């Protein structure tokens, strides 16, 4: 049975996008970022589709353990690191790398009484004020890690961009400079670039690059489409029409009657709503493809349904295919109409939406 609403994930597109990363960064190792269920695409199947990649990064220890238990053998790095000894035990037991970003983590490493060494990425906070040691505290953290017998040497070094999608950002230039000033004499491997860094900030391409969004075929830039960047969208979200009705001029559509029809038309009801992860913030006018043709969403998004204006001439009927984003309709565009970013739409697809994979 084909479910009414499903997300098709094209694994061949993942491989294509990974090859694009290699073109941008031919001399770097690639750490594919697959946190948050691989940005909603299915953690384990994406980990497997990325065969041959040098490393994988996730946010949390439990995500990393799941991947390792599925017999993925490359380096796996936990971007949020650990907060307690138990998590450090898991990291060591499953041979997982981790980010060290705060003094409490170094305390845990120094007082560790079991066998084993951890692979660590020491993180510099180069201006985002989220995770990482600020410049004043970085050297001391580094010295402590160098002396710690439970830390594999040499220590790897990283930072993260706050604004790399802004192509003329002075902030990004400063972040690169600050990181390089700090680490240039240190022996460990270095990593700065996320997707935007890889595609727009050549100076940020170092020993390791950390692509996320671009692997899923989506552009991080507001003024450069995935197509221009030769990326192929991996996820297409599909549903179908479940009702088509004629309404007269002046009729209201949907909760609170926010949309009033100007002339007689056909309203299509599509079996998808915010209960599936379609954003409730999608405004009237958000494009939707019905049988491959663009029509506007009208009225409010409900939990299980949306309404679209099929037009007076339409001969669309219940059962016809609807594309919410993906093939033929970039998720970036839908995100703009919904006042959000493509990341949230991809991650936000809910459990009830079946993922069907193709192209393996
Ligand atoms: C999520 C994340 C990335 C990947 O970012 P994209 O913009 O999706 O490429 C890279 N590095 C870190 C530390 C991250 O948290």
XYZ file of N, CA and C in Angstrom, residues 29 31 56 75-79 81 96-101 105 118-124 133 138 145 151-152 154-159 179 188-192 206-210:
135
model
N 39.712 15.780 4.031
C 38.870 14.665 4.444
C 37.471 15.213 4.722
N 33.907 15.005 6.721
C 33.124 14.538 7.864
C 31.667 14.911 7.580
N 31.964 10.791 10.014
C 30.564 11.155 10.174
C 30.468 11.956 11.464
N 35.471 7.111 11.058
C 35.492 7.937 12.267
C 34.105 8.519 12.512
N 33.704 8.549 13.749
C 32.423 9.169 14.100
C 32.704 10.189 15.205
N 32.211 11.402 15.013
C 32.498 12.472 15.970
C 31.192 13.020 16.546
N 31.179 13.183 17.863
C 30.010 13.723 18.558
C 30.231 15.225 18.769
N 29.462 16.025 18.071
C 29.721 17.476 18.040
C 29.424 18.168 19.373
N 29.906 16.606 22.231
C 30.785 15.993 23.224
C 30.009 15.236 24.291
N 34.469 6.379 19.528
C 33.850 7.574 18.954
C 34.675 8.801 19.333
N 34.854 9.706 18.397
C 35.522 10.965 18.702
C 34.529 11.948 19.292
N 35.050 13.000 19.918
C 34.113 13.967 20.501
C 34.722 15.356 20.540
N 33.837 16.329 20.591
C 34.274 17.712 20.707
C 34.415 18.051 22.190
N 35.537 18.700 22.520
C 35.734 19.208 23.881
C 35.599 20.721 23.812
N 34.622 21.230 24.554
C 34.285 22.653 24.427
C 34.183 23.370 25.761
N 34.469 19.163 30.930
C 34.817 17.947 30.187
C 36.276 17.559 30.440
N 40.550 8.846 24.563
C 39.503 9.471 23.755
C 40.132 10.282 22.633
N 39.477 10.264 21.442
C 39.906 11.146 20.343
C 39.120 12.433 20.476
N 39.807 13.528 20.631
C 39.070 14.766 20.874
C 39.345 15.831 19.815
N 38.308 16.606 19.596
C 38.395 17.823 18.789
C 38.225 18.985 19.754
N 39.276 19.760 19.949
C 39.173 20.930 20.817
C 38.555 22.070 20.012
N 37.513 22.659 20.570
C 36.767 23.658 19.807
C 37.049 25.077 20.300
N 37.391 25.931 19.342
C 37.560 27.360 19.631
C 36.239 28.072 19.375
N 35.859 27.089 23.555
C 36.635 27.932 24.454
C 36.885 29.276 23.782
N 41.534 29.267 25.576
C 41.845 28.181 24.648
C 43.206 27.532 24.938
N 44.817 19.278 27.852
C 44.545 18.083 27.033
C 45.832 17.407 26.577
N 43.822 11.161 26.556
C 43.528 11.873 25.308
C 44.543 11.482 24.250
N 44.021 11.074 23.131
C 44.883 10.701 22.005
C 45.575 11.954 21.450
N 48.099 13.729 18.308
C 47.829 15.128 18.636
C 46.322 15.424 18.626
N 45.967 16.458 19.328
C 44.568 16.853 19.463
C 44.109 17.566 18.185
N 42.933 17.204 17.711
C 42.383 17.900 16.536
C 41.728 19.210 16.974
N 41.595 20.122 16.019
C 41.172 21.486 16.357
C 40.082 21.954 15.422
N 39.078 22.613 15.982
C 37.969 23.041 15.131
C 37.340 24.339 15.618
N 36.555 24.948 14.728
C 35.673 26.034 15.115
C 34.458 25.968 14.204
N 40.879 31.715 14.046
C 41.163 30.287 14.193
C 42.579 29.983 13.711
N 47.868 19.225 15.370
C 46.679 18.420 15.075
C 45.981 18.814 13.789
N 45.054 17.963 13.354
C 44.239 18.262 12.168
C 43.236 19.358 12.494
N 42.896 20.131 11.445
C 42.036 21.298 11.644
C 40.764 21.211 10.819
N 39.707 21.822 11.340
C 38.434 21.808 10.626
C 37.629 23.075 10.919
N 37.162 23.716 9.858
C 36.352 24.934 10.018
C 35.027 24.830 9.267
N 40.125 23.224 5.136
C 41.374 22.776 5.760
C 41.422 21.243 5.732
N 42.068 20.645 6.734
C 42.255 19.186 6.720
C 40.935 18.423 6.603
N 39.942 18.926 7.324
C 38.617 18.293 7.310
C 37.556 19.332 6.977
N 36.575 18.955 6.180
C 35.389 19.804 5.984
C 34.178 19.070 6.567
N 33.161 19.854 6.958
C 32.010 19.266 7.662
C 30.695 19.636 6.975
